[in-house]
Amino acid sequence: MKTLVLANQKGGVGKSAVATLLAHYFAQHGQRVLAIDFDHQGNFSKPLRTSQRAAVATFTADMLMTGNVPALPHSHFMLVPSDRALLGLERQPTQHTPFARSLRAFLAAADAQFDVCVIDTNPNPDIRLIAALASADFVLSPIQLNQEALDGVTALLNHERVGIRKIKAILNPKLQLIGLLPTMVEATPFQKANFVQVIQHYSTLMIPIDSQPGNFARIPRRSAIAEAQANGEVLWEMKKTAAREAWKETEPSIARIASIVTGEQTKEAEHAVAA
Ligand SMILES: Nc1ncnc2c1ncn2[C@@H]1O[C@H](COP(=O)(O)OP(=O)(O)OP(=O)(O)O)[C@@H](O)[C@H]1O
Ligand SMILES: [Mg+2]
């Protein structure tokens, strides 16, 4: 099982929307998917629950860290949903190491039953994010193309507690940064200029879709994506023309990321992280 964590300490950048698209995409392509929602806001749980595509575990995501959980039933698409109890974990610092160990043991036990685990995280640099990154294979960082988000990239790599360099060095050397995924991309001159700026500054962290220079993975801003998220619909099954167009623009990026996670292709931004 390959574990992918969606992470960015910035709120509202599209982590949960991308997690949802990826979870459905993996399931649709025959992967056995375990979805875990570590955000008490539940914006990954809600659309998956509403879609009725995923079986919902009888326990919640906080319990993966706080205690023994029963074995998961045999389902090809399983959601371990969010709960408000996730908020309390950070306030138990003496338990943080056991929490991270407990999650690692759970993922190890689920290894034979699933091909891919997608973990959505909260935007605070707390024990939930640390525990997820400490046991993951891959991390993907959705970002928005504004100055604040660009400044946030430094924190993503270098934050003293949850920075990817720190996690790799201390907790999890196998963690690979797939890269930055610009989301809610619009064709405004301002965003185009910022896209060029991101590419110039962080070209090694971008995710090439193909061999065409400058063709990097990105998610456009489309109301159909927000609607799919709000209504628990699968974007590519929505009837509206606008949804079909949104999926046409989004699919190459989602397919590329999925192929990296399942190991069909490799791309690491590792040299940039190691530098
Ligand atoms: N590509 C997109 N186009 C249009 N709307 C989007 C897109 N991606 C996400 N949204 C909408 O933007 C809002 C924020 O997205 P989302 O919840 O995925 O962000 P997040 O990073 O998970 O936020 P948080 O940090 O609070 O967990 C949601 O209402 C979502 O439906
Ligand atoms: Mg979210």
Short mmCIF file of C-alpha atoms and ligand atoms in Angstrom, two decimals:
data_model
loop_
_atom_site.label_atom_id
_atom_site.label_comp_id
_atom_site.label_asym_id
_atom_site.label_seq_id
_atom_site.Cartn_x
_atom_site.Cartn_y
_atom_site.Cartn_z
CA MET A 1 0.00 0.00 0.00
CA LYS A 2 1.26 3.45 -0.92
CA THR A 3 0.28 6.26 1.41
CA LEU A 4 -0.23 9.79 0.08
CA VAL A 5 -0.70 12.79 2.36
CA LEU A 6 -2.23 16.05 1.17
CA ALA A 7 -0.50 18.81 3.10
CA ASN A 8 -0.23 22.56 3.20
CA GLN A 9 -0.42 24.70 6.30
CA LYS A 10 -2.37 27.27 4.32
CA GLY A 11 -6.12 26.88 4.72
CA GLY A 12 -8.53 26.68 1.81
CA VAL A 13 -6.02 25.84 -0.93
CA GLY A 14 -7.92 22.82 -2.24
CA LYS A 15 -6.38 19.97 -0.23
CA SER A 16 -9.70 18.26 0.46
CA ALA A 17 -11.00 18.77 -3.09
CA VAL A 18 -7.84 17.21 -4.55
CA ALA A 19 -7.92 14.38 -1.98
CA THR A 20 -11.52 13.63 -3.01
CA LEU A 21 -10.76 13.67 -6.75
CA LEU A 22 -7.78 11.37 -6.20
CA ALA A 23 -9.66 8.93 -3.97
CA HIS A 24 -12.45 8.55 -6.55
CA TYR A 25 -9.91 8.35 -9.37
CA PHE A 26 -7.94 5.54 -7.72
CA ALA A 27 -11.15 3.64 -6.94
CA GLN A 28 -12.40 4.07 -10.50
CA HIS A 29 -9.10 2.67 -11.78
CA GLY A 30 -9.36 -0.52 -9.79
CA GLN A 31 -7.14 0.43 -6.86
CA ARG A 32 -8.26 -0.62 -3.40
CA VAL A 33 -8.52 2.73 -1.60
CA LEU A 34 -8.30 3.59 2.08
CA ALA A 35 -9.32 7.22 2.71
CA ILE A 36 -8.45 8.82 6.05
CA ASP A 37 -9.67 12.26 7.12
CA PHE A 38 -7.50 13.89 9.77
CA ASP A 39 -9.25 17.24 9.58
CA HIS A 40 -12.00 17.76 12.17
CA GLN A 41 -13.78 19.97 9.54
CA GLY A 42 -14.51 16.73 7.67
CA ASN A 43 -14.29 18.13 4.15
CA PHE A 44 -12.89 14.86 2.82
CA SER A 45 -15.35 12.66 4.77
CA LYS A 46 -18.48 14.55 3.68
CA PRO A 47 -18.16 14.20 -0.10
CA LEU A 48 -17.04 10.57 0.14
CA ARG A 49 -19.88 9.71 2.51
CA THR A 50 -22.45 11.49 0.34
CA SER A 51 -21.17 9.80 -2.82
CA GLN A 52 -22.01 6.43 -1.23
CA ARG A 53 -19.02 4.94 -3.06
CA ALA A 54 -16.96 4.33 0.06
CA ALA A 55 -17.84 2.09 2.99
CA VAL A 56 -17.54 4.04 6.23
CA ALA A 57 -15.52 2.55 9.09
CA THR A 58 -17.22 2.11 12.45
CA PHE A 59 -14.39 4.08 14.10
CA THR A 60 -13.08 7.59 13.45
CA ALA A 61 -9.66 8.86 12.41
CA ASP A 62 -8.65 10.06 15.91
CA MET A 63 -8.90 6.44 17.08
CA LEU A 64 -6.14 5.43 14.64
CA MET A 65 -3.85 7.37 16.93
CA THR A 66 -5.39 6.90 20.36
CA GLY A 67 -6.01 3.23 20.53
CA ASN A 68 -6.61 -0.17 19.15
CA VAL A 69 -9.12 -0.29 16.36
CA PRO A 70 -10.89 -3.36 15.03
CA ALA A 71 -9.77 -4.82 11.72
CA LEU A 72 -11.28 -3.12 8.70
CA PRO A 73 -13.97 -5.01 6.81
CA HIS A 74 -13.05 -6.19 3.33
CA SER A 75 -14.13 -3.33 1.14
CA HIS A 76 -12.35 -1.96 -1.90
CA PHE A 77 -13.05 1.63 -0.92
CA MET A 78 -13.06 2.47 2.77
CA LEU A 79 -13.35 5.79 4.59
CA VAL A 80 -12.08 6.35 8.11
CA PRO A 81 -14.00 9.56 8.82
CA SER A 82 -13.18 12.71 10.69
CA ASP A 83 -14.35 13.45 14.23
CA ARG A 84 -14.12 16.49 16.50
CA ALA A 85 -11.99 14.40 18.87
CA LEU A 86 -9.14 14.99 16.39
CA LEU A 87 -8.93 18.51 17.83
CA GLY A 88 -7.93 17.19 21.25
CA LEU A 89 -4.88 15.20 20.15
CA GLU A 90 -2.51 18.16 20.02
CA ARG A 91 -3.30 18.93 23.67
CA GLN A 92 -1.82 15.60 24.82
CA PRO A 93 1.88 16.15 24.13
CA THR A 94 3.07 13.22 26.24
CA GLN A 95 1.06 10.95 23.94
CA HIS A 96 2.37 12.30 20.64
CA THR A 97 4.97 9.61 20.09
CA PRO A 98 2.51 6.80 20.92
CA PHE A 99 -0.05 8.48 18.59
CA ALA A 100 2.40 8.43 15.68
CA ARG A 101 3.38 4.81 16.44
CA SER A 102 -0.22 3.76 16.64
CA LEU A 103 -0.99 5.25 13.21
CA ARG A 104 2.07 3.58 11.74
CA ALA A 105 0.95 0.21 13.14
CA PHE A 106 -2.56 0.70 11.74
CA LEU A 107 -1.20 1.50 8.26
CA ALA A 108 1.13 -1.49 8.40
CA ALA A 109 -1.84 -3.72 9.30
CA ALA A 110 -3.88 -2.29 6.39
CA ASP A 111 -1.03 -2.80 3.93
CA ALA A 112 -2.20 -6.10 2.43
CA GLN A 113 -5.82 -4.98 2.17
CA PHE A 114 -5.39 -1.75 0.18
CA ASP A 115 -3.28 -0.48 -2.71
CA VAL A 116 -3.47 3.22 -1.91
CA CYS A 117 -4.14 5.25 1.23
CA VAL A 118 -5.10 8.91 0.79
CA ILE A 119 -4.83 11.06 3.92
CA ASP A 120 -6.31 14.55 4.04
CA THR A 121 -4.92 16.82 6.73
CA ASN A 122 -5.89 19.93 8.64
CA PRO A 123 -4.10 23.19 7.94
CA ASN A 124 -2.39 23.37 11.36
CA PRO A 125 1.14 22.09 11.83
CA ASP A 126 0.15 19.72 14.64
CA ILE A 127 0.53 16.08 15.65
CA ARG A 128 -2.02 14.88 13.07
CA LEU A 129 0.10 16.20 10.22
CA ILE A 130 3.35 15.03 11.84
CA ALA A 131 2.01 11.50 12.41
CA ALA A 132 0.69 11.32 8.84
CA LEU A 133 3.95 12.53 7.30
CA ALA A 134 5.99 10.27 9.58
CA SER A 135 4.39 7.18 8.04
CA ALA A 136 3.64 8.27 4.46
CA ASP A 137 5.34 7.39 1.21
CA PHE A 138 4.31 10.56 -0.61
CA VAL A 139 3.28 14.11 0.15
CA LEU A 140 1.49 16.40 -2.32
CA SER A 141 1.06 20.12 -1.65
CA PRO A 142 -1.80 21.96 -3.29
CA ILE A 143 -1.01 25.69 -3.45
CA GLN A 144 -2.79 28.77 -4.66
CA LEU A 145 -1.03 31.19 -6.92
CA ASN A 146 -0.85 34.22 -4.66
CA GLN A 147 2.05 35.82 -2.82
CA GLU A 148 1.03 34.45 0.57
CA ALA A 149 0.95 30.91 -0.78
CA LEU A 150 4.32 31.31 -2.41
CA ASP A 151 5.77 32.48 0.90
CA GLY A 152 4.20 29.37 2.43
CA VAL A 153 6.35 27.07 0.26
CA THR A 154 9.36 27.89 2.41
CA ALA A 155 7.45 26.78 5.52
CA LEU A 156 6.32 23.65 3.75
CA LEU A 157 9.94 22.64 3.25
CA ASN A 158 11.56 24.17 6.32
CA HIS A 159 8.99 24.48 9.11
CA GLU A 160 10.73 23.45 12.33
CA ARG A 161 8.06 20.89 13.24
CA VAL A 162 6.36 19.76 10.04
CA GLY A 163 8.76 20.89 7.30
CA ILE A 164 9.37 18.10 4.82
CA ARG A 165 13.16 18.34 5.19
CA LYS A 166 12.86 17.94 8.96
CA ILE A 167 10.42 15.01 8.73
CA LYS A 168 12.65 13.26 6.22
CA ALA A 169 15.78 13.81 8.27
CA ILE A 170 14.34 12.79 11.63
CA LEU A 171 11.23 10.68 11.25
CA ASN A 172 10.76 9.27 7.78
CA PRO A 173 13.60 9.12 5.23
CA LYS A 174 11.36 7.35 2.68
CA LEU A 175 8.95 10.30 2.40
CA GLN A 176 8.90 11.69 -1.14
CA LEU A 177 7.57 15.10 -2.05
CA ILE A 178 5.62 14.62 -5.28
CA GLY A 179 5.57 18.38 -5.56
CA LEU A 180 3.49 21.53 -5.61
CA LEU A 181 0.08 21.41 -7.26
CA PRO A 182 -1.26 24.85 -8.17
CA THR A 183 -5.03 24.78 -7.59
CA MET A 184 -7.94 27.07 -8.44
CA VAL A 185 -5.83 28.30 -11.33
CA GLU A 186 -7.45 31.06 -13.32
CA ALA A 187 -6.48 32.52 -16.66
CA THR A 188 -6.06 36.04 -15.26
CA PRO A 189 -2.88 38.01 -16.10
CA PHE A 190 -2.11 38.18 -12.35
CA GLN A 191 -2.26 34.39 -11.96
CA LYS A 192 -0.34 33.81 -15.16
CA ALA A 193 2.43 36.06 -13.87
CA ASN A 194 2.40 34.18 -10.54
CA PHE A 195 2.51 30.84 -12.33
CA VAL A 196 5.62 31.96 -14.17
CA GLN A 197 7.07 33.12 -10.84
CA VAL A 198 6.35 29.76 -9.16
CA ILE A 199 7.92 27.90 -12.05
CA GLN A 200 11.02 30.09 -11.94
CA HIS A 201 11.45 29.80 -8.17
CA TYR A 202 10.35 26.24 -7.64
CA SER A 203 10.76 24.52 -10.98
CA THR A 204 12.19 21.42 -9.31
CA LEU A 205 9.09 21.17 -7.12
CA MET A 206 6.58 21.32 -9.97
CA ILE A 207 5.09 18.11 -11.37
CA PRO A 208 5.66 17.69 -15.13
CA ILE A 209 2.69 16.05 -16.85
CA ASP A 210 4.63 15.01 -19.93
CA SER A 211 7.82 15.85 -21.74
CA GLN A 212 6.40 19.12 -23.03
CA PRO A 213 8.37 21.89 -21.27
CA GLY A 214 6.32 23.95 -18.82
CA ASN A 215 3.35 21.57 -18.85
CA PHE A 216 3.00 21.16 -15.10
CA ALA A 217 0.17 19.55 -13.13
CA ARG A 218 -2.43 22.10 -12.04
CA ILE A 219 -6.14 22.21 -11.16
CA PRO A 220 -8.25 24.96 -12.75
CA ARG A 221 -10.79 26.97 -10.75
CA ARG A 222 -14.14 25.60 -11.92
CA SER A 223 -17.49 25.82 -10.16
CA ALA A 224 -18.16 22.17 -11.11
CA ILE A 225 -15.24 21.11 -8.87
CA ALA A 226 -16.74 22.99 -5.90
CA GLU A 227 -20.17 21.55 -6.72
CA ALA A 228 -18.85 17.99 -6.88
CA GLN A 229 -17.24 18.59 -3.49
CA ALA A 230 -20.39 20.12 -1.97
CA ASN A 231 -22.80 17.50 -3.33
CA GLY A 232 -20.66 14.39 -3.08
CA GLU A 233 -20.71 13.85 -6.83
CA VAL A 234 -17.97 12.32 -8.92
CA LEU A 235 -16.77 15.12 -11.21
CA TRP A 236 -16.42 12.99 -14.36
CA GLU A 237 -19.90 11.49 -13.91
CA MET A 238 -21.69 14.83 -13.69
CA LYS A 239 -23.97 15.45 -16.65
CA LYS A 240 -23.35 19.16 -17.16
CA THR A 241 -21.13 20.26 -20.02
CA ALA A 242 -19.25 22.56 -17.62
CA ALA A 243 -18.36 19.54 -15.45
CA ARG A 244 -17.17 17.55 -18.45
CA GLU A 245 -14.99 20.44 -19.52
CA ALA A 246 -13.63 20.88 -15.99
CA TRP A 247 -12.70 17.19 -15.89
CA LYS A 248 -11.07 17.33 -19.31
CA GLU A 249 -8.78 20.09 -18.02
CA THR A 250 -8.13 18.34 -14.70
CA GLU A 251 -7.71 14.71 -15.70
CA PRO A 252 -4.12 14.83 -17.04
CA SER A 253 -2.89 16.27 -13.73
CA ILE A 254 -4.83 13.82 -11.56
CA ALA A 255 -3.76 10.91 -13.78
CA ARG A 256 -0.11 11.97 -13.55
CA ILE A 257 -0.17 12.22 -9.76
CA ALA A 258 -2.00 8.88 -9.50
CA SER A 259 0.61 7.20 -11.68
CA ILE A 260 3.42 8.52 -9.47
CA VAL A 261 1.70 7.15 -6.35
CA THR A 262 0.99 3.73 -7.81
CA GLY A 263 4.55 3.53 -9.10
CA GLU A 264 3.74 3.44 -12.79
CA GLN A 265 5.99 6.44 -13.21
CA THR A 266 8.47 8.10 -10.96
CA LYS A 267 9.15 11.69 -10.29
CA GLU A 268 10.68 13.05 -7.19
CA ALA A 269 11.32 16.57 -6.19
CA GLU A 270 13.87 14.99 -3.89
CA HIS A 271 16.93 16.76 -5.20
CA ALA A 272 15.21 20.03 -4.30
CA VAL A 273 14.34 18.84 -0.81
CA ALA A 274 17.80 17.46 -0.18
CA ALA A 275 19.48 20.67 -1.38
N1 LIG B 1 -10.41 23.74 -8.38
C1 LIG B 1 -11.40 24.32 -7.71
N2 LIG B 1 -12.28 25.13 -8.33
C2 LIG B 1 -13.29 25.72 -7.65
N3 LIG B 1 -13.48 25.59 -6.33
C3 LIG B 1 -12.63 24.81 -5.64
C4 LIG B 1 -11.55 24.13 -6.29
N4 LIG B 1 -10.87 23.42 -5.35
C5 LIG B 1 -11.50 23.64 -4.20
N5 LIG B 1 -12.55 24.46 -4.35
C6 LIG B 1 -13.46 24.97 -3.30
O1 LIG B 1 -12.72 25.87 -2.48
C7 LIG B 1 -13.02 25.66 -1.10
C8 LIG B 1 -11.74 25.26 -0.35
O2 LIG B 1 -11.28 24.02 -0.89
P1 LIG B 1 -10.83 22.81 0.04
O3 LIG B 1 -11.82 22.60 1.13
O4 LIG B 1 -10.53 21.67 -0.83
O5 LIG B 1 -9.51 23.45 0.63
P2 LIG B 1 -8.59 22.88 1.83
O6 LIG B 1 -7.18 23.24 1.52
O7 LIG B 1 -8.90 21.48 2.08
O8 LIG B 1 -9.12 23.77 3.05
P3 LIG B 1 -8.75 23.55 4.62
O9 LIG B 1 -7.37 24.08 4.78
O10 LIG B 1 -9.80 24.35 5.34
O11 LIG B 1 -8.83 22.07 4.87
C9 LIG B 1 -14.10 24.60 -1.07
O12 LIG B 1 -15.35 25.24 -1.04
C10 LIG B 1 -13.92 23.85 -2.38
O13 LIG B 1 -15.11 23.26 -2.85
MG MG B 2 -9.48 20.55 3.81
#
